[in-house]
Protein backbone atom coordinates (compact mmCIF):
# COMPACT_ATOMS: atom_id res chain seq x y z
CA UNK A 1 0.00 0.00 0.00
CA UNK A 2 1.47 3.30 -1.08
CA UNK A 3 1.40 6.24 1.20
CA UNK A 4 0.95 9.80 0.08
CA UNK A 5 3.00 11.01 2.99
CA UNK A 6 5.48 9.75 5.50
CA UNK A 7 4.15 7.42 8.21
CA UNK A 8 3.87 8.69 11.75
CA UNK A 9 6.73 7.85 14.08
CA UNK A 10 4.29 7.10 16.94
CA UNK A 11 3.03 3.63 17.77
CA UNK A 12 -0.44 2.97 16.43
CA UNK A 13 -0.16 5.71 13.85
CA UNK A 14 -1.18 9.30 14.10
CA UNK A 15 0.92 12.45 13.97
CA UNK A 16 3.07 13.86 16.72
CA UNK A 17 1.95 17.41 16.04
CA UNK A 18 -0.18 18.72 18.91
CA UNK A 19 -2.38 20.63 16.52
CA UNK A 20 -3.12 17.55 14.45
CA UNK A 21 -3.33 14.93 17.26
CA UNK A 22 -5.62 16.92 19.63
CA UNK A 23 -9.26 15.99 19.61
CA UNK A 24 -11.37 19.14 19.24
CA UNK A 25 -14.71 17.39 19.00
CA UNK A 26 -15.50 17.49 22.68
CA UNK A 27 -14.30 21.06 23.10
CA UNK A 28 -16.71 23.89 23.34
CA UNK A 29 -16.01 27.30 22.06
CA UNK A 30 -15.34 28.54 25.53
CA UNK A 31 -12.59 26.12 26.37
CA UNK A 32 -8.94 26.31 25.26
CA UNK A 33 -6.91 23.43 24.01
CA UNK A 34 -3.90 24.46 26.09
CA UNK A 35 -3.30 22.82 29.37
CA UNK A 36 -3.38 24.89 32.45
CA UNK A 37 -0.43 25.77 34.54
CA UNK A 38 -1.43 23.26 37.15
CA UNK A 39 -1.67 20.43 34.64
CA UNK A 40 1.78 21.31 33.29
CA UNK A 41 3.17 21.05 36.76
CA UNK A 42 1.35 17.77 37.43
CA UNK A 43 2.63 16.22 34.16
CA UNK A 44 6.18 17.00 35.03
CA UNK A 45 6.43 20.36 33.26
CA UNK A 46 7.34 21.09 29.61
CA UNK A 47 8.74 18.06 27.82
CA UNK A 48 8.54 15.94 30.98
CA UNK A 49 11.19 17.90 32.89
CA UNK A 50 11.08 20.50 35.62
CA UNK A 51 11.06 23.99 34.14
CA UNK A 52 10.71 27.29 35.88
CA UNK A 53 9.08 30.41 34.54
CA UNK A 54 12.42 32.00 33.84
CA UNK A 55 13.55 29.04 31.75
CA UNK A 56 10.35 29.12 29.73
CA UNK A 57 10.74 32.86 29.14
CA UNK A 58 14.29 32.45 27.93
CA UNK A 59 13.20 29.82 25.47
CA UNK A 60 10.42 32.03 24.27
CA UNK A 61 12.85 34.89 23.77
CA UNK A 62 15.15 32.68 21.72
CA UNK A 63 12.31 31.83 19.34
CA UNK A 64 10.51 35.16 19.05
CA UNK A 65 13.27 37.68 19.74
CA UNK A 66 16.88 38.36 18.67
CA UNK A 67 20.02 36.75 20.08
CA UNK A 68 21.54 38.40 23.07
CA UNK A 69 24.67 39.48 21.15
CA UNK A 70 22.70 41.37 18.47
CA UNK A 71 23.44 45.11 18.25
CA UNK A 72 20.30 46.05 16.35
CA UNK A 73 18.65 49.16 17.84
CA UNK A 74 20.74 48.88 20.98
CA UNK A 75 22.38 52.35 20.71
CA UNK A 76 20.69 55.65 21.40
CA UNK A 77 21.26 57.11 17.94
CA UNK A 78 20.23 53.86 16.27
CA UNK A 79 16.90 53.85 18.07
CA UNK A 80 16.25 57.56 17.59
CA UNK A 81 17.95 58.31 14.24
CA UNK A 82 14.70 58.98 12.40
CA UNK A 83 13.36 61.24 15.14
CA UNK A 84 16.64 63.23 15.26
CA UNK A 85 16.71 63.67 11.46
CA UNK A 86 13.12 64.89 11.45
CA UNK A 87 13.87 67.44 14.13
CA UNK A 88 16.73 69.06 12.13
CA UNK A 89 15.87 72.37 10.41
CA UNK A 90 15.32 72.33 6.64
CA UNK A 91 17.08 75.19 4.77
CA UNK A 92 15.63 74.51 1.33
CA UNK A 93 11.91 74.13 1.31
CA UNK A 94 10.28 72.49 -1.60
CA UNK A 95 13.59 71.33 -3.06
CA UNK A 96 13.42 69.44 -6.38
CA UNK A 97 14.33 65.85 -6.66
CA UNK A 98 17.97 65.12 -7.70
CA UNK A 99 18.38 65.43 -11.41
CA UNK A 100 20.69 63.47 -13.69
CA UNK A 101 24.23 64.88 -13.53
CA UNK A 102 23.62 66.84 -10.32
CA UNK A 103 26.81 67.01 -8.25
CA UNK A 104 29.12 66.56 -11.26
CA UNK A 105 31.79 69.15 -12.17
CA UNK A 106 31.75 70.76 -15.58
CA UNK A 107 34.59 73.14 -16.56
CA UNK A 108 33.38 76.68 -17.13
CA UNK A 109 29.76 75.65 -16.54
CA UNK A 110 29.65 73.38 -19.61
CA UNK A 111 30.84 75.95 -22.18
CA UNK A 112 32.62 74.93 -25.38
CA UNK A 113 36.14 75.57 -24.01
CA UNK A 114 35.12 73.63 -20.93
CA UNK A 115 33.92 70.71 -23.01
CA UNK A 116 37.15 70.75 -24.99
CA UNK A 117 39.18 70.74 -21.79
CA UNK A 118 37.06 67.93 -20.45
CA UNK A 119 37.56 65.92 -23.63
CA UNK A 120 41.31 66.49 -23.49
CA UNK A 121 41.38 65.48 -19.86
CA UNK A 122 39.51 62.26 -20.55
CA UNK A 123 41.75 61.49 -23.52
CA UNK A 124 44.91 62.08 -21.49
CA UNK A 125 43.60 59.89 -18.71
CA UNK A 126 42.73 57.14 -21.17
CA UNK A 127 46.21 57.32 -22.76
CA UNK A 128 48.10 57.96 -19.54
CA UNK A 129 50.36 54.91 -19.83
CA UNK A 130 51.48 55.76 -23.35
CA UNK A 131 52.01 59.39 -22.44
CA UNK A 132 54.04 58.33 -19.42
CA UNK A 133 56.30 56.25 -21.64
CA UNK A 134 56.76 59.12 -24.12
CA UNK A 135 57.55 61.65 -21.38
CA UNK A 136 59.99 59.23 -19.74
CA UNK A 137 61.75 58.70 -23.07
CA UNK A 138 62.08 62.46 -23.67
CA UNK A 139 63.41 63.03 -20.15
CA UNK A 140 65.93 60.23 -20.63
CA UNK A 141 67.21 61.87 -23.83
CA UNK A 142 67.49 65.27 -22.13
CA UNK A 143 69.35 63.81 -19.16
CA UNK A 144 71.66 61.87 -21.49
CA UNK A 145 72.77 64.96 -23.43
CA UNK A 146 72.73 67.53 -20.60
CA UNK A 147 74.81 65.43 -18.22
CA UNK A 148 78.28 64.00 -19.04
CA UNK A 149 76.67 60.61 -19.76
CA UNK A 150 76.85 61.12 -23.53
CA UNK A 151 80.58 61.89 -23.35
CA UNK A 152 81.21 58.74 -21.34
CA UNK A 153 79.16 56.77 -23.89
CA UNK A 154 81.11 58.20 -26.82
CA UNK A 155 84.46 57.67 -25.14
CA UNK A 156 83.87 54.03 -24.18
CA UNK A 157 85.65 51.70 -26.58
CA UNK A 158 82.77 49.20 -26.58
CA UNK A 159 80.04 51.82 -27.15
CA UNK A 160 81.05 55.02 -28.95
CA UNK A 161 84.67 54.06 -29.53
CA UNK A 162 86.11 57.53 -28.88
CA UNK A 163 89.01 56.20 -26.82
CA UNK A 164 90.36 54.47 -29.94
CA UNK A 165 91.33 57.83 -31.47
CA UNK A 166 94.04 60.29 -30.41
CA UNK A 167 94.30 63.80 -31.84
CA UNK A 168 97.87 65.10 -31.84
CA UNK A 169 98.09 68.89 -32.11
CA UNK A 170 101.41 70.60 -32.76
CA UNK A 171 100.98 73.66 -30.56
CA UNK A 172 104.52 75.06 -30.79
CA UNK A 173 104.06 76.67 -27.38
CA UNK A 174 107.75 77.35 -27.04
CA UNK A 175 107.73 79.80 -29.93
CA UNK A 176 109.80 78.04 -32.55
CA UNK A 177 113.50 78.48 -33.25
CA UNK A 178 113.63 82.06 -32.05
CA UNK A 179 111.32 81.31 -29.09
CA UNK A 180 109.32 84.40 -29.94
CA UNK A 181 105.70 84.90 -31.01
CA UNK A 182 103.70 88.04 -31.55
CA UNK A 183 100.05 88.71 -30.61
CA UNK A 184 98.76 87.21 -33.86
CA UNK A 185 100.69 84.00 -33.38
CA UNK A 186 99.40 83.65 -29.82
CA UNK A 187 95.84 84.33 -31.04
CA UNK A 188 96.15 81.63 -33.72
CA UNK A 189 97.43 79.14 -31.18
CA UNK A 190 94.65 80.01 -28.70
CA UNK A 191 91.85 79.57 -31.26
CA UNK A 192 93.32 76.39 -32.71
CA UNK A 193 93.83 74.74 -29.31
CA UNK A 194 90.35 75.73 -28.13
CA UNK A 195 88.82 74.34 -31.33
CA UNK A 196 90.53 70.96 -30.93
CA UNK A 197 89.67 70.72 -27.24
CA UNK A 198 86.01 71.36 -27.92
CA UNK A 199 85.90 68.80 -30.72
CA UNK A 200 87.74 66.11 -28.75
CA UNK A 201 85.52 66.65 -25.71
CA UNK A 202 82.36 66.40 -27.79
CA UNK A 203 83.21 62.98 -29.23
CA UNK A 204 85.26 61.51 -26.39
CA UNK A 205 88.60 61.51 -28.26
CA UNK A 206 91.97 61.77 -26.57
CA UNK A 207 93.81 65.04 -27.23
CA UNK A 208 97.59 65.34 -26.98
CA UNK A 209 98.88 68.90 -27.29
CA UNK A 210 102.56 68.68 -28.17
CA UNK A 211 105.07 71.44 -27.66
CA UNK A 212 106.87 71.56 -30.98
CA UNK A 213 109.48 74.09 -29.93
CA UNK A 214 112.79 73.10 -31.42
CA UNK A 215 114.79 70.62 -29.41
CA UNK A 216 118.28 69.48 -30.14
CA UNK A 217 117.43 65.82 -30.43
CA UNK A 218 120.94 65.01 -31.54
CA UNK A 219 124.12 66.90 -30.76
CA UNK A 220 124.80 67.82 -34.39
CA UNK A 221 121.35 68.77 -35.79
CA UNK A 222 118.17 70.78 -35.45
CA UNK A 223 115.19 68.83 -36.76
CA UNK A 224 112.17 71.06 -36.35
CA UNK A 225 109.02 69.53 -37.99
CA UNK A 226 110.85 66.19 -38.29
CA UNK A 227 109.94 65.65 -34.66
CA UNK A 228 106.33 64.85 -35.52
CA UNK A 229 107.53 61.33 -36.36
CA UNK A 230 109.08 60.88 -32.93
CA UNK A 231 106.04 62.54 -31.33
CA UNK A 232 103.65 60.01 -32.89
CA UNK A 233 105.75 57.18 -31.56
CA UNK A 234 105.70 58.68 -28.06
CA UNK A 235 101.90 59.04 -28.21
CA UNK A 236 101.56 55.40 -29.13
CA UNK A 237 103.38 54.51 -25.95
CA UNK A 238 101.29 56.93 -23.91
CA UNK A 239 97.94 55.64 -25.23
CA UNK A 240 98.39 51.86 -25.50
CA UNK A 241 94.68 51.16 -26.14
CA UNK A 242 94.28 53.69 -28.95
CA UNK A 243 94.22 52.47 -32.56
CA UNK A 244 94.25 55.57 -34.77
CA UNK A 245 96.37 58.73 -34.32
CA UNK A 246 95.38 61.92 -36.14
CA UNK A 247 98.08 64.50 -36.63
CA UNK A 248 96.96 68.14 -37.05
CA UNK A 249 99.11 71.21 -37.66
CA UNK A 250 98.52 74.35 -35.65
CA UNK A 251 97.05 76.25 -38.61
CA UNK A 252 94.13 73.84 -38.98
CA UNK A 253 90.56 74.43 -37.87
CA UNK A 254 87.71 71.92 -37.48
CA UNK A 255 84.88 73.59 -39.35
CA UNK A 256 82.19 70.98 -38.64
CA UNK A 257 82.41 69.74 -35.02
CA UNK A 258 79.21 67.74 -35.55
CA UNK A 259 81.11 65.30 -37.81
CA UNK A 260 82.63 62.37 -35.94
CA UNK A 261 85.68 60.58 -37.31
CA UNK A 262 83.74 57.33 -37.34
CA UNK A 263 80.97 58.72 -39.53
CA UNK A 264 83.26 60.86 -41.67
CA UNK A 265 85.86 58.19 -42.43
CA UNK A 266 86.20 54.98 -40.47
CA UNK A 267 82.71 53.48 -40.57
CA UNK A 268 83.28 52.99 -44.31
CA UNK A 269 87.02 53.23 -44.68
CA UNK A 270 87.16 51.39 -48.00
CA UNK A 271 84.73 53.79 -49.69
CA UNK A 272 86.26 56.96 -48.23
CA UNK A 273 89.83 56.18 -49.33
CA UNK A 274 91.58 54.98 -52.48
CA UNK A 275 94.70 52.80 -52.77
CA UNK A 276 95.61 53.49 -56.39
CA UNK A 277 97.56 56.77 -56.52
CA UNK A 278 96.81 57.08 -60.24
CA UNK A 279 93.35 58.39 -59.32
CA UNK A 280 95.08 61.65 -58.34
CA UNK A 281 98.82 61.70 -58.91
CA UNK A 282 100.32 65.22 -58.84
CA UNK A 283 103.82 63.77 -58.38
CA UNK A 284 103.41 61.49 -61.42
CA UNK A 285 104.69 58.46 -59.51
CA UNK A 286 104.87 55.26 -61.52
CA UNK A 287 102.45 52.84 -59.92
CA UNK A 288 102.41 49.91 -59.41
CA UNK A 289 105.86 48.35 -59.53
CA UNK A 290 106.58 46.11 -62.50
CA UNK A 291 109.24 43.92 -60.89
CA UNK A 292 108.19 40.31 -61.27
CA UNK A 293 110.10 39.31 -58.15
CA UNK A 294 107.71 41.20 -55.88
CA UNK A 295 104.75 39.63 -54.13
CA UNK A 296 101.23 39.99 -55.60
CA UNK A 297 100.21 42.71 -53.10
CA UNK A 298 103.17 44.89 -54.13
CA UNK A 299 102.38 44.39 -57.81
CA UNK A 300 98.70 45.25 -57.36
CA UNK A 301 97.72 48.94 -57.61
CA UNK A 302 95.38 48.50 -54.61
CA UNK A 303 97.46 46.11 -52.50
CA UNK A 304 95.31 43.35 -51.09
CA UNK A 305 92.22 45.59 -51.40
CA UNK A 306 91.20 45.08 -47.77
CA UNK A 307 90.47 48.10 -45.53
CA UNK A 308 91.98 46.20 -42.61
CA UNK A 309 95.45 46.46 -44.23
CA UNK A 310 95.37 50.28 -44.34
CA UNK A 311 97.83 51.68 -41.79
CA UNK A 312 98.54 55.14 -43.20
CA UNK A 313 95.99 57.63 -44.59
CA UNK A 314 97.29 60.80 -46.20
CA UNK A 315 95.76 63.52 -48.46
CA UNK A 316 97.40 65.01 -51.52
CA UNK A 317 97.46 68.67 -52.50
CA UNK A 318 98.65 70.27 -55.71
CA UNK A 319 102.31 69.55 -54.83
CA UNK A 320 101.99 65.96 -53.55
CA UNK A 321 101.69 64.48 -50.07
CA UNK A 322 100.41 66.83 -47.37
CA UNK A 323 101.07 65.97 -43.72
CA UNK A 324 99.20 68.86 -42.15
CA UNK A 325 96.37 66.40 -41.44
CA UNK A 326 96.89 62.63 -41.72
CA UNK A 327 96.14 59.36 -39.90
CA UNK A 328 98.36 56.50 -38.83
CA UNK A 329 97.26 53.25 -37.20
CA UNK A 330 99.03 51.25 -34.53
CA UNK A 331 100.57 48.16 -36.09
CA UNK A 332 103.87 46.35 -36.61
CA UNK A 333 104.07 47.94 -40.05
CA UNK A 334 103.68 51.40 -38.50
CA UNK A 335 106.50 50.76 -36.00
CA UNK A 336 108.77 49.81 -38.87
CA UNK A 337 107.76 52.88 -40.88
CA UNK A 338 108.38 55.29 -38.01
CA UNK A 339 111.82 53.82 -37.34
CA UNK A 340 112.91 54.22 -40.95
CA UNK A 341 111.21 57.58 -41.34
CA UNK A 342 113.01 58.96 -38.28
CA UNK A 343 116.36 57.43 -39.24
CA UNK A 344 118.99 60.22 -39.05
CA UNK A 345 120.92 58.67 -41.92
CA UNK A 346 118.27 59.74 -44.41
CA UNK A 347 118.16 63.19 -42.89
CA UNK A 348 121.91 63.63 -43.12
CA UNK A 349 121.98 62.64 -46.79
CA UNK A 350 118.89 64.46 -48.06
CA UNK A 351 118.00 67.30 -45.70
CA UNK A 352 119.51 69.88 -48.09
CA UNK A 353 117.43 68.55 -51.01
CA UNK A 354 114.16 67.93 -49.16
CA UNK A 355 112.49 71.29 -48.88
CA UNK A 356 109.47 69.93 -47.03
CA UNK A 357 111.60 67.80 -44.71
CA UNK A 358 109.62 64.85 -43.27
CA UNK A 359 107.02 65.17 -46.03
CA UNK A 360 109.59 64.73 -48.77
CA UNK A 361 111.14 61.86 -46.80
CA UNK A 362 107.81 59.98 -46.82
CA UNK A 363 107.38 60.60 -50.54
CA UNK A 364 110.87 59.18 -51.11
CA UNK A 365 109.99 56.06 -49.13
CA UNK A 366 106.72 55.59 -51.03
CA UNK A 367 108.45 55.90 -54.39
CA UNK A 368 111.27 53.48 -53.64
CA UNK A 369 109.91 50.97 -51.10
CA UNK A 370 107.22 48.52 -52.31
CA UNK A 371 106.23 47.49 -48.78
CA UNK A 372 105.17 51.11 -48.07
CA UNK A 373 102.59 51.18 -50.85
CA UNK A 374 100.73 48.02 -49.84
CA UNK A 375 99.65 49.60 -46.53
CA UNK A 376 99.17 53.22 -47.64
CA UNK A 377 95.83 54.74 -48.65
CA UNK A 378 94.95 58.20 -49.88
CA UNK A 379 91.94 60.28 -48.95
CA UNK A 380 90.40 63.15 -50.93
CA UNK A 381 91.94 66.43 -49.86
CA UNK A 382 88.67 68.09 -48.88
CA UNK A 383 87.69 65.15 -46.69
CA UNK A 384 90.10 66.09 -43.89
CA UNK A 385 92.35 68.93 -45.16
CA UNK A 386 90.64 71.57 -47.31
CA UNK A 387 92.74 74.54 -48.38
CA UNK A 388 91.68 78.22 -48.47
CA UNK A 389 91.66 79.99 -51.79
CA UNK A 390 95.20 81.35 -51.31
CA UNK A 391 96.86 77.94 -50.96
CA UNK A 392 97.73 76.08 -54.17
CA UNK A 393 96.18 78.96 -56.04
CA UNK A 394 98.65 79.23 -58.92
CA UNK A 395 96.23 77.53 -61.30
CA UNK A 396 93.03 78.98 -59.89
CA UNK A 397 90.54 77.32 -57.61
CA UNK A 398 90.60 73.54 -57.67
CA UNK A 399 87.36 71.77 -56.61
CA UNK A 400 89.42 68.82 -55.37
CA UNK A 401 91.48 70.94 -52.98
CA UNK A 402 89.85 74.22 -51.95
CA UNK A 403 87.21 74.69 -49.27
CA UNK A 404 83.54 74.82 -50.28
CA UNK A 405 81.08 76.37 -47.86
CA UNK A 406 78.10 74.79 -49.61
CA UNK A 407 79.56 71.31 -49.11
CA UNK A 408 80.35 71.94 -45.43
CA UNK A 409 83.93 70.63 -45.56
CA UNK A 410 85.20 69.02 -42.36
CA UNK A 411 88.63 70.65 -41.74
CA UNK A 412 90.42 73.62 -43.27
CA UNK A 413 94.19 73.98 -43.26
CA UNK A 414 95.73 77.42 -43.78
CA UNK A 415 98.84 75.80 -45.22
CA UNK A 416 101.65 78.20 -46.20
CA UNK A 417 99.84 81.23 -44.79
CA UNK A 418 103.10 82.45 -43.23
CA UNK A 419 104.50 82.96 -46.73
CA UNK A 420 102.81 86.14 -47.93
CA UNK A 421 99.33 85.58 -46.47
CA UNK A 422 97.57 86.69 -43.28
CA UNK A 423 97.37 83.61 -41.02
CA UNK A 424 95.36 85.34 -38.30
CA UNK A 425 92.93 86.88 -40.80
CA UNK A 426 92.25 83.50 -42.40
CA UNK A 427 91.88 81.78 -39.01
CA UNK A 428 89.46 84.48 -37.80
CA UNK A 429 87.32 84.32 -40.95
CA UNK A 430 87.02 80.55 -40.87
CA UNK A 431 86.27 80.59 -37.14
CA UNK A 432 83.39 83.04 -37.65
CA UNK A 433 82.11 81.06 -40.61
CA UNK A 434 82.13 77.85 -38.57
CA UNK A 435 80.19 79.55 -35.77
CA UNK A 436 77.64 80.80 -38.29
CA UNK A 437 77.18 77.44 -40.00
CA UNK A 438 76.80 75.52 -36.74
CA UNK A 439 74.27 77.78 -35.00
CA UNK A 440 71.40 76.25 -33.10
CA UNK A 441 67.81 77.02 -34.22
CA UNK A 442 67.46 79.44 -31.30
CA UNK A 443 70.66 81.27 -32.27
CA UNK A 444 69.47 81.50 -35.88
CA UNK A 445 66.19 82.98 -34.67
CA UNK A 446 67.96 85.59 -32.53
CA UNK A 447 70.33 86.51 -35.35
CA UNK A 448 67.39 86.89 -37.72
CA UNK A 449 65.65 89.29 -35.34
CA UNK A 450 68.87 91.29 -34.89
CA UNK A 451 69.37 91.51 -38.66
CA UNK A 452 65.83 92.83 -39.16
CA UNK A 453 66.27 95.43 -36.46
CA UNK A 454 69.53 96.59 -38.00
CA UNK A 455 67.88 96.78 -41.44
CA UNK A 456 65.04 98.88 -40.04
CA UNK A 457 67.51 101.26 -38.40
CA UNK A 458 69.55 101.53 -41.58
CA UNK A 459 66.61 102.73 -43.73
CA UNK A 460 66.09 106.10 -41.95
CA UNK A 461 69.84 106.74 -42.09
CA UNK A 462 69.86 106.24 -45.86
CA UNK A 463 66.91 108.62 -46.27
CA UNK A 464 68.65 111.27 -44.20
CA UNK A 465 71.80 110.86 -46.26
CA UNK A 466 69.92 111.37 -49.52
CA UNK A 467 68.12 114.45 -48.22
mmCIF file with all atom_site columns, N, CA and C in Angstrom, residues 105-122:
data_model
loop_
_atom_site.group_PDB
_atom_site.id
_atom_site.type_symbol
_atom_site.label_atom_id
_atom_site.label_alt_id
_atom_site.label_comp_id
_atom_site.label_asym_id
_atom_site.label_entity_id
_atom_site.label_seq_id
_atom_site.pdbx_PDB_ins_code
_atom_site.Cartn_x
_atom_site.Cartn_y
_atom_site.Cartn_z
_atom_site.occupancy
_atom_site.B_iso_or_equiv
_atom_site.pdbx_formal_charge
_atom_site.auth_seq_id
_atom_site.auth_comp_id
_atom_site.auth_asym_id
_atom_site.auth_atom_id
_atom_site.pdbx_PDB_model_num
ATOM 1  N N  . UNK A 1 105 ? 31.095 67.889 -11.887 1.00 0.00 ? 105 UNK A N  1
ATOM 2  C CA . UNK A 1 105 ? 31.791 69.148 -12.169 1.00 0.00 ? 105 UNK A CA 1
ATOM 3  C C  . UNK A 1 105 ? 31.981 69.293 -13.663 1.00 0.00 ? 105 UNK A C  1
ATOM 4  N N  . UNK A 1 106 ? 31.556 70.445 -14.182 1.00 0.00 ? 106 UNK A N  1
ATOM 5  C CA . UNK A 1 106 ? 31.748 70.761 -15.582 1.00 0.00 ? 106 UNK A CA 1
ATOM 6  C C  . UNK A 1 106 ? 32.610 72.008 -15.686 1.00 0.00 ? 106 UNK A C  1
ATOM 7  N N  . UNK A 1 107 ? 33.739 71.950 -16.440 1.00 0.00 ? 107 UNK A N  1
ATOM 8  C CA . UNK A 1 107 ? 34.587 73.138 -16.561 1.00 0.00 ? 107 UNK A CA 1
ATOM 9  C C  . UNK A 1 107 ? 33.830 74.291 -17.190 1.00 0.00 ? 107 UNK A C  1
ATOM 10 N N  . UNK A 1 108 ? 33.989 75.458 -16.592 1.00 0.00 ? 108 UNK A N  1
ATOM 11 C CA . UNK A 1 108 ? 33.375 76.679 -17.134 1.00 0.00 ? 108 UNK A CA 1
ATOM 12 C C  . UNK A 1 108 ? 31.884 76.511 -17.397 1.00 0.00 ? 108 UNK A C  1
ATOM 13 N N  . UNK A 1 109 ? 31.221 75.799 -16.480 1.00 0.00 ? 109 UNK A N  1
ATOM 14 C CA . UNK A 1 109 ? 29.756 75.654 -16.543 1.00 0.00 ? 109 UNK A CA 1
ATOM 15 C C  . UNK A 1 109 ? 29.282 75.028 -17.844 1.00 0.00 ? 109 UNK A C  1
ATOM 16 N N  . UNK A 1 110 ? 30.080 74.092 -18.415 1.00 0.00 ? 110 UNK A N  1
ATOM 17 C CA . UNK A 1 110 ? 29.649 73.376 -19.606 1.00 0.00 ? 110 UNK A CA 1
ATOM 18 C C  . UNK A 1 110 ? 29.800 74.138 -20.897 1.00 0.00 ? 110 UNK A C  1
ATOM 19 N N  . UNK A 1 111 ? 30.630 75.205 -20.947 1.00 0.00 ? 111 UNK A N  1
ATOM 20 C CA . UNK A 1 111 ? 30.838 75.950 -22.182 1.00 0.00 ? 111 UNK A CA 1
ATOM 21 C C  . UNK A 1 111 ? 31.693 75.149 -23.149 1.00 0.00 ? 111 UNK A C  1
ATOM 22 N N  . UNK A 1 112 ? 31.837 75.657 -24.394 1.00 0.00 ? 112 UNK A N  1
ATOM 23 C CA . UNK A 1 112 ? 32.617 74.930 -25.385 1.00 0.00 ? 112 UNK A CA 1
ATOM 24 C C  . UNK A 1 112 ? 34.077 74.757 -24.981 1.00 0.00 ? 112 UNK A C  1
ATOM 25 N N  . UNK A 1 113 ? 34.761 75.808 -24.500 1.00 0.00 ? 113 UNK A N  1
ATOM 26 C CA . UNK A 1 113 ? 36.140 75.574 -24.010 1.00 0.00 ? 113 UNK A CA 1
ATOM 27 C C  . UNK A 1 113 ? 36.176 74.563 -22.879 1.00 0.00 ? 113 UNK A C  1
ATOM 28 N N  . UNK A 1 114 ? 35.152 74.605 -22.020 1.00 0.00 ? 114 UNK A N  1
ATOM 29 C CA . UNK A 1 114 ? 35.115 73.632 -20.932 1.00 0.00 ? 114 UNK A CA 1
ATOM 30 C C  . UNK A 1 114 ? 34.958 72.215 -21.430 1.00 0.00 ? 114 UNK A C  1
ATOM 31 N N  . UNK A 1 115 ? 34.104 72.045 -22.450 1.00 0.00 ? 115 UNK A N  1
ATOM 32 C CA . UNK A 1 115 ? 33.917 70.705 -23.008 1.00 0.00 ? 115 UNK A CA 1
ATOM 33 C C  . UNK A 1 115 ? 35.189 70.207 -23.690 1.00 0.00 ? 115 UNK A C  1
ATOM 34 N N  . UNK A 1 116 ? 35.884 71.142 -24.349 1.00 0.00 ? 116 UNK A N  1
ATOM 35 C CA . UNK A 1 116 ? 37.151 70.751 -24.990 1.00 0.00 ? 116 UNK A CA 1
ATOM 36 C C  . UNK A 1 116 ? 38.168 70.320 -23.947 1.00 0.00 ? 116 UNK A C  1
ATOM 37 N N  . UNK A 1 117 ? 38.246 71.106 -22.859 1.00 0.00 ? 117 UNK A N  1
ATOM 38 C CA . UNK A 1 117 ? 39.176 70.742 -21.789 1.00 0.00 ? 117 UNK A CA 1
ATOM 39 C C  . UNK A 1 117 ? 38.797 69.406 -21.166 1.00 0.00 ? 117 UNK A C  1
ATOM 40 N N  . UNK A 1 118 ? 37.505 69.212 -20.999 1.00 0.00 ? 118 UNK A N  1
ATOM 41 C CA . UNK A 1 118 ? 37.064 67.933 -20.454 1.00 0.00 ? 118 UNK A CA 1
ATOM 42 C C  . UNK A 1 118 ? 37.410 66.768 -21.362 1.00 0.00 ? 118 UNK A C  1
ATOM 43 N N  . UNK A 1 119 ? 37.219 66.973 -22.682 1.00 0.00 ? 119 UNK A N  1
ATOM 44 C CA . UNK A 1 119 ? 37.558 65.922 -23.635 1.00 0.00 ? 119 UNK A CA 1
ATOM 45 C C  . UNK A 1 119 ? 39.052 65.623 -23.613 1.00 0.00 ? 119 UNK A C  1
ATOM 46 N N  . UNK A 1 120 ? 39.864 66.699 -23.558 1.00 0.00 ? 120 UNK A N  1
ATOM 47 C CA . UNK A 1 120 ? 41.309 66.489 -23.489 1.00 0.00 ? 120 UNK A CA 1
ATOM 48 C C  . UNK A 1 120 ? 41.707 65.768 -22.221 1.00 0.00 ? 120 UNK A C  1
ATOM 49 N N  . UNK A 1 121 ? 41.074 66.148 -21.121 1.00 0.00 ? 121 UNK A N  1
ATOM 50 C CA . UNK A 1 121 ? 41.384 65.484 -19.857 1.00 0.00 ? 121 UNK A CA 1
ATOM 51 C C  . UNK A 1 121 ? 41.051 64.007 -19.891 1.00 0.00 ? 121 UNK A C  1
ATOM 52 N N  . UNK A 1 122 ? 39.881 63.681 -20.455 1.00 0.00 ? 122 UNK A N  1
ATOM 53 C CA . UNK A 1 122 ? 39.507 62.260 -20.546 1.00 0.00 ? 122 UNK A CA 1
ATOM 54 C C  . UNK A 1 122 ? 40.433 61.495 -21.481 1.00 0.00 ? 122 UNK A C  1
#
